[in-house]
Short mmCIF file of C-alpha atoms in Angstrom, two decimals:
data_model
loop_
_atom_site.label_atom_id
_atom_site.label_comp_id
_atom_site.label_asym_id
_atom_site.label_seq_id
_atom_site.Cartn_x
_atom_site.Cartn_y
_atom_site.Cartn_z
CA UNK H 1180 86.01 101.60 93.20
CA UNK H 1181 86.70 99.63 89.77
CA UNK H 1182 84.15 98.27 88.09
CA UNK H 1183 84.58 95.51 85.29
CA UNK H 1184 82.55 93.69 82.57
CA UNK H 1185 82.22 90.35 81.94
CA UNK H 1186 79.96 89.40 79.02
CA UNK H 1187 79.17 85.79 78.87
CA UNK H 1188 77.99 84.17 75.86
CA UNK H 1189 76.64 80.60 76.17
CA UNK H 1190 74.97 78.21 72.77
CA UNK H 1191 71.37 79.35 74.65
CA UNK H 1192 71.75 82.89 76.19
CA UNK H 1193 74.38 85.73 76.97
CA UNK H 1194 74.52 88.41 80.07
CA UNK H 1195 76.41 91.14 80.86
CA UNK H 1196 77.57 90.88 84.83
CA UNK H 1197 79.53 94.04 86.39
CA UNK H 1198 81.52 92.96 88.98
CA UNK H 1199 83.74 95.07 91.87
CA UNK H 1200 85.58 94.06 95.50
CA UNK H 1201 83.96 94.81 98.24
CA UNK H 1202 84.83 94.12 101.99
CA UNK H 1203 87.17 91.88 100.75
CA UNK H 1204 84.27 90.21 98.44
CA UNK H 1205 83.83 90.17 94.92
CA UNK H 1206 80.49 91.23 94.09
CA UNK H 1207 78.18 90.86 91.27
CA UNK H 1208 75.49 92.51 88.97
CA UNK H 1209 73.16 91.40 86.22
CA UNK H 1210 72.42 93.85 83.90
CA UNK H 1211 71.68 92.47 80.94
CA UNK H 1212 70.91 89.11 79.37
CA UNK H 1213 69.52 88.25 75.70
CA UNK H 1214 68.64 85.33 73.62
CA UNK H 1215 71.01 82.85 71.74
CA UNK H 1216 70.53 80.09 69.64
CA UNK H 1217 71.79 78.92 66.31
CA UNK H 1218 69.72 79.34 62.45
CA UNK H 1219 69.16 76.93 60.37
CA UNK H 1220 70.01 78.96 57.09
CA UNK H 1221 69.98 75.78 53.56
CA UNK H 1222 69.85 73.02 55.97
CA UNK H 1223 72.92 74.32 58.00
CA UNK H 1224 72.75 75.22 61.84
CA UNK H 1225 74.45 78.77 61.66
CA UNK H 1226 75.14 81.41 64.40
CA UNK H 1227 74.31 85.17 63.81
CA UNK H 1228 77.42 87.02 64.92
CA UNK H 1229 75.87 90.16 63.53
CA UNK H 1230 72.73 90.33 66.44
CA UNK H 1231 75.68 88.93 68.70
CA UNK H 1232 77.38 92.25 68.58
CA UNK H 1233 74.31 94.02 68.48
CA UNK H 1234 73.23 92.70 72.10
CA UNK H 1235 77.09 92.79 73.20
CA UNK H 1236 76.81 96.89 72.68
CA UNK H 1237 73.12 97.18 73.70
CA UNK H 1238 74.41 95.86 77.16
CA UNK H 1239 77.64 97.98 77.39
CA UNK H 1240 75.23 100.63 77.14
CA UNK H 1241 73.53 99.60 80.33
CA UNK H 1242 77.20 99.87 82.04
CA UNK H 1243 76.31 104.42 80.84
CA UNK H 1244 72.85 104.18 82.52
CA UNK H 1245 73.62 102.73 85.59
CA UNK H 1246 77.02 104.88 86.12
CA UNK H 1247 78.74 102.12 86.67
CA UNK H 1248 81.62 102.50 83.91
CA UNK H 1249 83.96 99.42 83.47
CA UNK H 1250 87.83 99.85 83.65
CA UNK H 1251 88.09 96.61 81.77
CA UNK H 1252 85.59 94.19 80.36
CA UNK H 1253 86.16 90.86 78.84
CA UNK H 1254 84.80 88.02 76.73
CA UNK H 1255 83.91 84.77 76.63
CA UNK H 1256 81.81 82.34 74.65
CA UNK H 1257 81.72 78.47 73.68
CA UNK H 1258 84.59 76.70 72.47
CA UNK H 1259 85.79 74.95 68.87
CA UNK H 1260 83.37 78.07 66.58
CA UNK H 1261 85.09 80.44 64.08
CA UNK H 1262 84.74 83.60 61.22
CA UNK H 1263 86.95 83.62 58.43
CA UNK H 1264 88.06 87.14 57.18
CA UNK H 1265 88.63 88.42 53.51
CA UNK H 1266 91.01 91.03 52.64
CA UNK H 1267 88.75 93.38 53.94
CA UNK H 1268 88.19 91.99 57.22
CA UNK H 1269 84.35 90.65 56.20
CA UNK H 1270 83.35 87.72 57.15
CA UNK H 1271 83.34 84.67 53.99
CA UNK H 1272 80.41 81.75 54.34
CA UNK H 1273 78.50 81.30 57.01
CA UNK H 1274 79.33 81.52 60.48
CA UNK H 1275 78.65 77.48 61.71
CA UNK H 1276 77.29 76.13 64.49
CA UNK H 1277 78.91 73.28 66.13
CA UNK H 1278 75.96 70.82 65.91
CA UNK H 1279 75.94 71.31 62.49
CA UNK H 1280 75.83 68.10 60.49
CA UNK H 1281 78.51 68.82 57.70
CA UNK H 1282 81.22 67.29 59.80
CA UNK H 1283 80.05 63.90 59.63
CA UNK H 1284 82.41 61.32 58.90
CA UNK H 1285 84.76 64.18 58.01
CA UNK H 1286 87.10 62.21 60.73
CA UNK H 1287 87.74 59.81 58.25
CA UNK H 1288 89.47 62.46 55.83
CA UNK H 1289 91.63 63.92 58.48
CA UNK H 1290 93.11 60.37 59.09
CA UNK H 1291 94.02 59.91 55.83
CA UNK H 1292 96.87 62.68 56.40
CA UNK H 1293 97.29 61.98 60.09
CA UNK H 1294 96.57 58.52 62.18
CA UNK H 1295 94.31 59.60 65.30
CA UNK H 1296 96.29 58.36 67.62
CA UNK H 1297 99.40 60.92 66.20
CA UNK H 1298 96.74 63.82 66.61
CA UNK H 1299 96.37 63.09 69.94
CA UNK H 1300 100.04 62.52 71.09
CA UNK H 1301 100.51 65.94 69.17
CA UNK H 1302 97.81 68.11 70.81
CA UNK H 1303 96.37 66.24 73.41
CA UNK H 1304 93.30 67.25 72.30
CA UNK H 1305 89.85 64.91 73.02
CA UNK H 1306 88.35 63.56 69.47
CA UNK H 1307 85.39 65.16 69.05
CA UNK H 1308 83.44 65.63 65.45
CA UNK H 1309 82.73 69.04 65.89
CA UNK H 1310 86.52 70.64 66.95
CA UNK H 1311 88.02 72.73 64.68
CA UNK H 1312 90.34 70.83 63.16
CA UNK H 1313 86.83 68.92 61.62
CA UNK H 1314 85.21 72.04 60.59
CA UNK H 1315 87.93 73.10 58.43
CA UNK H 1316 88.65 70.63 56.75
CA UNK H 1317 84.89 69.86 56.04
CA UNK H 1318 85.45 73.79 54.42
CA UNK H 1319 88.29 72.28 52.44
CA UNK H 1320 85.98 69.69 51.24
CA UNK H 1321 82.96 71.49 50.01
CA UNK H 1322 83.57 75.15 50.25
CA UNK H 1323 87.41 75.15 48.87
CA UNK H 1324 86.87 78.86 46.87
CA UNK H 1325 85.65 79.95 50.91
CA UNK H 1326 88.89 78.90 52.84
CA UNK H 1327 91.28 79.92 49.54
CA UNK H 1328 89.96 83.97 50.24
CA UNK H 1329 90.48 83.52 53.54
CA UNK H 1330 93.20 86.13 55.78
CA UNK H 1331 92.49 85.63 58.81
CA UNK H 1332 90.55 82.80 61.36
CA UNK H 1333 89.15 84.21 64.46
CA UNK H 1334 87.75 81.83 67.09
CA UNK H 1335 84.05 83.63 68.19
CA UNK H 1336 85.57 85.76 71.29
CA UNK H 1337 88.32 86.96 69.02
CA UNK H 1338 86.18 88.38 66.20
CA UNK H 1339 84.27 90.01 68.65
CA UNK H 1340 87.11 91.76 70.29
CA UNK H 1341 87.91 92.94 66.86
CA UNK H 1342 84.97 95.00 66.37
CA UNK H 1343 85.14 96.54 69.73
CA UNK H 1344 88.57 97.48 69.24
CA UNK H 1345 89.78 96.87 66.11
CA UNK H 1346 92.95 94.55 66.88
CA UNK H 1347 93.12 91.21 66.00
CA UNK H 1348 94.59 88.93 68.99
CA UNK H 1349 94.18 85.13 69.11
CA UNK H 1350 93.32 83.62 72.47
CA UNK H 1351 94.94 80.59 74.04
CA UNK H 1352 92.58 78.87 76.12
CA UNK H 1353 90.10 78.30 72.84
CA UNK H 1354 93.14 78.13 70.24
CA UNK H 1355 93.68 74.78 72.13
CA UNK H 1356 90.25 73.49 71.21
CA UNK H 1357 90.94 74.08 67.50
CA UNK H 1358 92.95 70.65 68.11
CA UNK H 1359 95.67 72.62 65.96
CA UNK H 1360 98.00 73.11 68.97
CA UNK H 1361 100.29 71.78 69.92
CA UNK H 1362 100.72 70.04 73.68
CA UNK H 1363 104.43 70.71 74.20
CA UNK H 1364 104.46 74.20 72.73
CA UNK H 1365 101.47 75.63 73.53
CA UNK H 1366 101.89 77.56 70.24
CA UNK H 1367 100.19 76.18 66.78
CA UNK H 1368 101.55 73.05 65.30
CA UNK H 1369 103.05 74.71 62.19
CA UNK H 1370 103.99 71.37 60.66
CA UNK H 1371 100.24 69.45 61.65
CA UNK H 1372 98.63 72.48 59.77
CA UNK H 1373 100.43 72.27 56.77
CA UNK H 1374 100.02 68.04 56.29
CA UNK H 1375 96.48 68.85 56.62
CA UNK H 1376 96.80 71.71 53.65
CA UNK H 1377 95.08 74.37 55.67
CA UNK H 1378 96.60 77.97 55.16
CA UNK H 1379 99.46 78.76 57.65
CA UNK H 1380 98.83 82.44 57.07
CA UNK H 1381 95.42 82.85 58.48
CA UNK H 1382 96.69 81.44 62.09
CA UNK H 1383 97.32 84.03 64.35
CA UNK H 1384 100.10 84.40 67.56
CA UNK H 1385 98.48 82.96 70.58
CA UNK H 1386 98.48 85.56 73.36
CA UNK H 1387 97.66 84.32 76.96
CA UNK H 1388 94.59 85.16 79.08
CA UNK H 1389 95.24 88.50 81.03
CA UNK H 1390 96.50 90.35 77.58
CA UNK H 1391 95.22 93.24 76.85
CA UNK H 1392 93.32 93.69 73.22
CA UNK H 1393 93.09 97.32 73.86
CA UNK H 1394 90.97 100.18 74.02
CA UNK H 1395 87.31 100.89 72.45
CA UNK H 1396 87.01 102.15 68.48
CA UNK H 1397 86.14 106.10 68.70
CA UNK H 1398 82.87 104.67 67.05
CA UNK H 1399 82.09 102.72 70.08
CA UNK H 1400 83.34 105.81 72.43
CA UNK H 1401 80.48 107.54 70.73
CA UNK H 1402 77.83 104.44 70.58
CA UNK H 1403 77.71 103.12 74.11
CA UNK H 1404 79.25 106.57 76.00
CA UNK H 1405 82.10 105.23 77.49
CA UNK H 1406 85.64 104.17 76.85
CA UNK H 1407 87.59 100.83 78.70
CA UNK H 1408 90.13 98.13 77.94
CA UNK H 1409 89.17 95.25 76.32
CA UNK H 1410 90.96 92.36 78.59
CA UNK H 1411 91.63 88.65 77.15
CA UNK H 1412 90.00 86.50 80.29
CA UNK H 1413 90.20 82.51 79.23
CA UNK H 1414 87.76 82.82 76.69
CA UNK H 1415 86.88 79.51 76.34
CA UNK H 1416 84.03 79.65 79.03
CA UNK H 1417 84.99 76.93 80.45
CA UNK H 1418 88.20 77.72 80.72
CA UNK H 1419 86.93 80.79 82.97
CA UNK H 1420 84.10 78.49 84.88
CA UNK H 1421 87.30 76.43 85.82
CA UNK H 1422 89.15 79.25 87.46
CA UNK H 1423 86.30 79.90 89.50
CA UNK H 1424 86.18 76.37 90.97
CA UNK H 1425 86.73 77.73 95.28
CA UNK H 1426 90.24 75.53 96.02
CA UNK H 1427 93.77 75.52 96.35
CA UNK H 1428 93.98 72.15 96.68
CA UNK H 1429 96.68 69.86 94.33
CA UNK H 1430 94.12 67.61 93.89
CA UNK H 1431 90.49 68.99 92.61
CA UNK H 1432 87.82 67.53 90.93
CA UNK H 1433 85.25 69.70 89.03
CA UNK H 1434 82.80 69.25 86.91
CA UNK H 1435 81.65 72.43 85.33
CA UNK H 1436 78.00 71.79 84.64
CA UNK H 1437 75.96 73.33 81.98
CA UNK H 1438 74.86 72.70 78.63
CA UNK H 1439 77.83 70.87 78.66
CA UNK H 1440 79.10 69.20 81.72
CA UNK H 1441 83.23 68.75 81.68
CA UNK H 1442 84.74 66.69 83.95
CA UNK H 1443 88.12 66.43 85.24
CA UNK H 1444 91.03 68.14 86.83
CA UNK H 1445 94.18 70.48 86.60
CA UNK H 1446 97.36 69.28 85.00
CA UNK H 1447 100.89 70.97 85.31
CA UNK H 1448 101.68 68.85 82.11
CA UNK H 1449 99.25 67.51 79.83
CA UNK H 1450 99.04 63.59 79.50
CA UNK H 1451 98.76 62.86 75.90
CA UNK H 1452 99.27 59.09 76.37
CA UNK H 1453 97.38 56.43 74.46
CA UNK H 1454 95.44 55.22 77.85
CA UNK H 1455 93.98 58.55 78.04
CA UNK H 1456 92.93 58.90 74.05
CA UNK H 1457 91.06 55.92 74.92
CA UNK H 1458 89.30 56.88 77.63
CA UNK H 1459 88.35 60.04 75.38
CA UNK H 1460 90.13 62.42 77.72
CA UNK H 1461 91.25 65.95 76.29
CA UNK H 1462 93.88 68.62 77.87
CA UNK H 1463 92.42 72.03 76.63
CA UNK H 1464 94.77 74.66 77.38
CA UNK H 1465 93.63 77.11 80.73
CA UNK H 1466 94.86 79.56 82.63
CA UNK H 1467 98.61 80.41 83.63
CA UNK H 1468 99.28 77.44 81.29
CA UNK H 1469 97.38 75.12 83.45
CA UNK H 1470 95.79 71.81 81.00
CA UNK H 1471 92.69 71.09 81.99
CA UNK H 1472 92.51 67.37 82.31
CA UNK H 1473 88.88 66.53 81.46
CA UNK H 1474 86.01 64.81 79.64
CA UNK H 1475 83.13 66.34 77.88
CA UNK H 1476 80.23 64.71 78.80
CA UNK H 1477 76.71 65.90 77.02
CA UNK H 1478 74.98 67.34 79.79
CA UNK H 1479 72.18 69.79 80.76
CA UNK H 1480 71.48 70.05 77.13
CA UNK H 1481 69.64 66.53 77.44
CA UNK H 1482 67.11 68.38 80.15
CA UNK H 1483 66.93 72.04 78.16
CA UNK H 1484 66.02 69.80 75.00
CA UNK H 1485 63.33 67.62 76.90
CA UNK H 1486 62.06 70.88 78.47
CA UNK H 1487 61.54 72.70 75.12
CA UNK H 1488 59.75 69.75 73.84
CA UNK H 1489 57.84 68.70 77.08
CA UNK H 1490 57.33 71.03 79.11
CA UNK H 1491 58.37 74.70 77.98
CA UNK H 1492 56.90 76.78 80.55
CA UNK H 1493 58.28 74.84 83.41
CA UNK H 1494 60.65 76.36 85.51
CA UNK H 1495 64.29 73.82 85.39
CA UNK H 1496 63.83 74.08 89.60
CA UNK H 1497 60.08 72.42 89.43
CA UNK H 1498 61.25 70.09 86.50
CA UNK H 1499 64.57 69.20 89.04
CA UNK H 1500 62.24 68.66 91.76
CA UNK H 1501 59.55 66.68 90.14
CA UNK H 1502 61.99 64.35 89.00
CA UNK H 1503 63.30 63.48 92.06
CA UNK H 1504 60.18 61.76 92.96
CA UNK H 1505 60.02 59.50 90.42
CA UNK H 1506 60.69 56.17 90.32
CA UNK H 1507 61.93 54.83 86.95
CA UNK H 1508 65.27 53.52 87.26
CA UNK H 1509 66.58 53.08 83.37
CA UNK H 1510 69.92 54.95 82.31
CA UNK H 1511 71.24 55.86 79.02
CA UNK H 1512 74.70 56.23 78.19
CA UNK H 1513 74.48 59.71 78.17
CA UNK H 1514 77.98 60.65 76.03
CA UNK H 1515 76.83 58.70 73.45
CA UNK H 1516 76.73 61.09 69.88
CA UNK H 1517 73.24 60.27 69.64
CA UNK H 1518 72.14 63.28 72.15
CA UNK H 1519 74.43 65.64 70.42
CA UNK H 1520 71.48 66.97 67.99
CA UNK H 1521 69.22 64.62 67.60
CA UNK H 1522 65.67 65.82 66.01
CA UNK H 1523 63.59 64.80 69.41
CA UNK H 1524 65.67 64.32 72.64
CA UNK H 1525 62.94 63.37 74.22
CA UNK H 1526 62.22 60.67 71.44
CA UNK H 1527 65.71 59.85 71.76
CA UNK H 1528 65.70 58.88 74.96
CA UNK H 1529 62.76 56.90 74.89
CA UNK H 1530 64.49 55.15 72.10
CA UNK H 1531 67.57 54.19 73.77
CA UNK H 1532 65.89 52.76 76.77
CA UNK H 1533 63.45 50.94 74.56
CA UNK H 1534 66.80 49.49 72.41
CA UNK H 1535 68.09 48.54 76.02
CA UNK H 1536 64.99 46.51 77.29
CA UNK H 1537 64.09 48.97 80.35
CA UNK H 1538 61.11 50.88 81.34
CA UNK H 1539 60.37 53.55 78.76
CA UNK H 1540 59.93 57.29 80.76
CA UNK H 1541 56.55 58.62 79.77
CA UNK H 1542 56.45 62.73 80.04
CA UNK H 1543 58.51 65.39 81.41
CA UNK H 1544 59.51 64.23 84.65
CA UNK H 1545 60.31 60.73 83.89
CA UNK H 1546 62.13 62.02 81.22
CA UNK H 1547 64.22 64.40 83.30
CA UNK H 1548 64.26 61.44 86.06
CA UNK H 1549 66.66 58.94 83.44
CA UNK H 1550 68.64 61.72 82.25
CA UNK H 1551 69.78 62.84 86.08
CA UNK H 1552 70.49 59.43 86.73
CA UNK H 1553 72.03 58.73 83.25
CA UNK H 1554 74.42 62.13 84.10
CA UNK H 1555 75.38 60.90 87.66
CA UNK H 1556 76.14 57.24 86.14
CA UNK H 1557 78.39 58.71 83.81
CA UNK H 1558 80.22 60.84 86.11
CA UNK H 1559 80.68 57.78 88.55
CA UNK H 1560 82.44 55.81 85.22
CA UNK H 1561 84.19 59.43 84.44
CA UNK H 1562 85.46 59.31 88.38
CA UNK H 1563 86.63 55.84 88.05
CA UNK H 1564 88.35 56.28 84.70
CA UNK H 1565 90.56 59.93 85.94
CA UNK H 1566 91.41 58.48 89.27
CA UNK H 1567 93.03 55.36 87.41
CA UNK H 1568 94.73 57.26 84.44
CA UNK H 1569 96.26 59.81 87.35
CA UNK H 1570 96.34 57.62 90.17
CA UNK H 1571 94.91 60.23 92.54
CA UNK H 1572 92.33 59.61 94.91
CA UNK H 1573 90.04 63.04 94.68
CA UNK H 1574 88.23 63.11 98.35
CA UNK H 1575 85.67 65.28 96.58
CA UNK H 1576 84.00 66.64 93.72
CA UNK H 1577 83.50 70.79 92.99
CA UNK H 1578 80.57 71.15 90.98
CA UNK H 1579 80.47 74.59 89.42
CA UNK H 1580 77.98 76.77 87.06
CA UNK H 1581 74.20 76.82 86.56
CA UNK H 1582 74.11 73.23 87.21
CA UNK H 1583 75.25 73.75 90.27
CA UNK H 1584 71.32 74.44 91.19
CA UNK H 1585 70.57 71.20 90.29
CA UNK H 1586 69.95 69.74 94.33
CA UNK H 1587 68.80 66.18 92.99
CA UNK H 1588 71.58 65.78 90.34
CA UNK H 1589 74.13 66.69 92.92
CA UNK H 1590 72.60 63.99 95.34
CA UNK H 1591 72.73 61.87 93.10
CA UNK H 1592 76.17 62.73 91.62
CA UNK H 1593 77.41 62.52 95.38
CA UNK H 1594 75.75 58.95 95.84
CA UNK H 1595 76.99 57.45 92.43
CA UNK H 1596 80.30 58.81 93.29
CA UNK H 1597 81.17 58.16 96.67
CA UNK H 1598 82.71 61.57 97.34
CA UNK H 1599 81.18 64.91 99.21
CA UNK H 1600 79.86 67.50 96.42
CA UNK H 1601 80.76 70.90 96.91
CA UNK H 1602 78.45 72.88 94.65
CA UNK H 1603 78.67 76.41 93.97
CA UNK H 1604 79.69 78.91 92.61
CA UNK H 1605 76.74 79.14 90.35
CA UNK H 1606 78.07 82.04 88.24
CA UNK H 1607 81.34 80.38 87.95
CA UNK H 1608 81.98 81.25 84.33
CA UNK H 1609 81.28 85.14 84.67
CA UNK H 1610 83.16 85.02 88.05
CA UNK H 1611 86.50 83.35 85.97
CA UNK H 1612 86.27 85.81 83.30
CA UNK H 1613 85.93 88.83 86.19
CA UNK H 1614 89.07 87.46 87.96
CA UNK H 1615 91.49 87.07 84.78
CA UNK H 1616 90.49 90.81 84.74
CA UNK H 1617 90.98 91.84 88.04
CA UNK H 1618 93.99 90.28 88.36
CA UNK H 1619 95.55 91.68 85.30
CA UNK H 1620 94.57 95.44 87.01
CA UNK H 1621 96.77 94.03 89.82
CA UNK H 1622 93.63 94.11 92.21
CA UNK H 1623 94.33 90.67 93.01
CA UNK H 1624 97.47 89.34 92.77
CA UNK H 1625 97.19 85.69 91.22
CA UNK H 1626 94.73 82.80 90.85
CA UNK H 1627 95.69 81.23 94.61
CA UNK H 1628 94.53 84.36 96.37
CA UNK H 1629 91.04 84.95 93.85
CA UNK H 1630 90.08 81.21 94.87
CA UNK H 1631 90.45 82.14 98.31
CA UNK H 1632 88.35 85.06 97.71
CA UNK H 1633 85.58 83.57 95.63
CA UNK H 1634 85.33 80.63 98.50
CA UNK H 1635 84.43 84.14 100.67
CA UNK H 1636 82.27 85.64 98.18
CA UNK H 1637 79.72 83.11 96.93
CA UNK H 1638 77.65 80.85 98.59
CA UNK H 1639 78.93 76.99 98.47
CA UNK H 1640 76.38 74.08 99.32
CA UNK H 1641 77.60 71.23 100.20
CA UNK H 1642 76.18 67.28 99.79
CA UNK H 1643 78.11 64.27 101.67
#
């Protein structure tokens, strides 16, 4: 049988999952997972690429031990986070995080060449401080001698792809995120990039998920024992966690829940009207040119922050559960860009409710208690808003990724809501990357007949 890779890098951890069909089912295997988190290198929240790469190959070499060689592997990683190359391919400055703090107020200098609400009719994209668009010009600001020696800009995924193979290939699904393409085209807004006096140059041609890169250096052959193709899957993981979401149905909600937790729907067409800037809806680009309608909402991040802080040893299940018995009944608006990176979450959100006049949570549980309820609150608004904007009526809400586990949020997502909560698949963003490969072997034929399958495969709970 084939056997593929999907390696799935996430802002707190990354695994390597083989995957093959079975009965009819896809199946799947963890066999390797290693830490990730961002530097603080002068101040600045920075990712190491380098130890990146050196954990991507240290798992391909598990694929050698266990005999189970991939035809294909693919990769994907968070969105809006970039290398610059020199003439020499190396990487110039540092490699930011998103959290980072340099794009503050660096909004305010991308309006002075473009009005927000143009941006938004242009790319459709959600405003957020930390896309792309931001980040580079906050490089134009105070690091102009960095982005003048620059060649070539690689989102995360695509720089990685490069070592393994050498090639240099842009992919859509996080090009989109840049909020540098454009809505219509699906292709880079040539005439946006050069009002904002960004390089055309170092923009590469967008190729679509399913492409393939190509095959492994002769280094590589040599270094993990084994030769594949490398396989574009929508390498924005969300984009994959999306294509994982178990229905054929016109009409889906999802909320693929995480460290982030992105709410929302697919689009045919994106809707780059003023009613939905407002709201703070975005269309990032997904798979067979699907938009994915959606908010970003701050999510688990809130609970992994509280946990590291509180109560580090504690399984998330225990913390989940322990909440649920509590009885504190103060929300937060949790969206608001105070929980982004804040230097106590915990702190934080004793602070807000404090601010607000309700009942301050004391420890872990409380803690987790108003952030659960502060999540399902703002999905309810999040419901309310999409349903008005598209004037659908969604009978139901697909909850997909780690969150997923999460029984109490999902009751109380399913309460707040009014709609039944189907939650599951759990590994939705390794299973999305898996099927973009699959179904560019021709295993599969198209993303109708893997939803059908993944509804077979995985388990799917389900909360009225």
């Amino acid at each position: 049988m084939d056997y593929y890779l999907a390696i799935d890098i996430g802002a707190s951890s990354g695994r390597h999952i083989i995957s093959w069909i079975e009965n009819g089912k896809i199946q799947l295997q963890e066999i390797y997972r290693f830490y990730n988190g961002v530097d603080c290198i002068d101040s600045h929240l920075c990712w190491d690429v380098n130890r990146l790469y050196t954990e991507i190959l240290e798992g391909m070499k598990k694929c050698k031990e266990l005999n189970k060689i991939p035809v294909s592997m693919g990769i994907d990683t968070w969105a809006v986070d970039y290398v610059l190359l020199d003439e020499k391919d190396e990487i110039l400055g540092r490699t930011y995080a998103y959290r980072d703090h340099r794009t503050d107020f660096i909004d305010e200098e991308v309006y002075k060449y473009i009005s927000l609400e143009e941006l938004y009719s242009r790319t459709g994209i959600q405003k957020q401080p930390f896309n792309t668009i931001y980040q580079l010009m906050a490089l134009k600001l105070q690091e102009p001698e960095v982005l003048a020696r620059a060649k070539t800009m690689l989102m995360i995924p695509d720089y990685f792809n490069f070592l393994l193979t050498g090639a240099k290939k842009q992919e859509y699904t996080n090009a989109t995120t840049t909020q540098l393409i454009s809505a219509k085209t699906n292709d880079w807004d040539a005439g946006l990039i050069e009002l904002l006096g960004l390089p055309k140059d170092i923009f590469l041609p967008i190729c679509m998920p399913g492409t393939t890169v190509g095959s492994l250096t002769e280094a590589l052959v040599a270094k993990v024992g084994f030769d594949c193709e490398v396989v574009l899957p929508a390498t924005h993981d969300t984009g994959s966690a999306v294509m994982a979401v178990p229905s054929n149905e016109e009409d889906t909600l999802y909320i693929s829940s995480g460290t982030w937790s992105l709410m929302g729907c697919e689009l045919k067409k994106a809707n780059c009207s003023m009613e939905s800037m407002e709201h703070n809806f975005t269309n990032e680009g997904g798979y067979d040119l699907r938009f994915r309608f959606l908010k970003n909402i701050m999510g688990l991040w809130m609970i992994q922050e509280a946990r590291k802080e509180l109560s580090p040893e504690e399984s998330f299940g225990i913390i989940c559960e322990e909440a649920s018995r509590q009885t504190i009944t103060s929300i937060v608006d949790a969206n608001h860009n105070r929980f982004l990176s804040p230097d106590s979450m915990s702190a934080e959100v004793r602070k807000a409710c404090m601010e607000s006049g309700q009942q301050v949570p004391e420890g872990m549980y409380e803690t987790a208690a108003v952030i659960y309820n502060s999540l399902a609150k703002c999905y309810a608004n999040t419901v309310a808003e999409i349903e008005k904007i598209t004037g659908v009526d969604f009978p139901a809400i697909h909850i997909v990724g780690g969150g997923a586990n999460a029984d109490y949020l999902n009751r109380l997502t399913a309460k707040a809501c009014g709609k039944k909560v189907y939650a599951g698949p759990t590994e939705a963003t390794a299973i999305g990357n898996l099927t973009a490969q699959i179904i560019a072997k021709g295993e599969i034929k198209e993303l109708q007949e893997a939803r059908i399958i993944i509804s077979n495969s995985f388990e799917i709970k389900i909360y009225d």
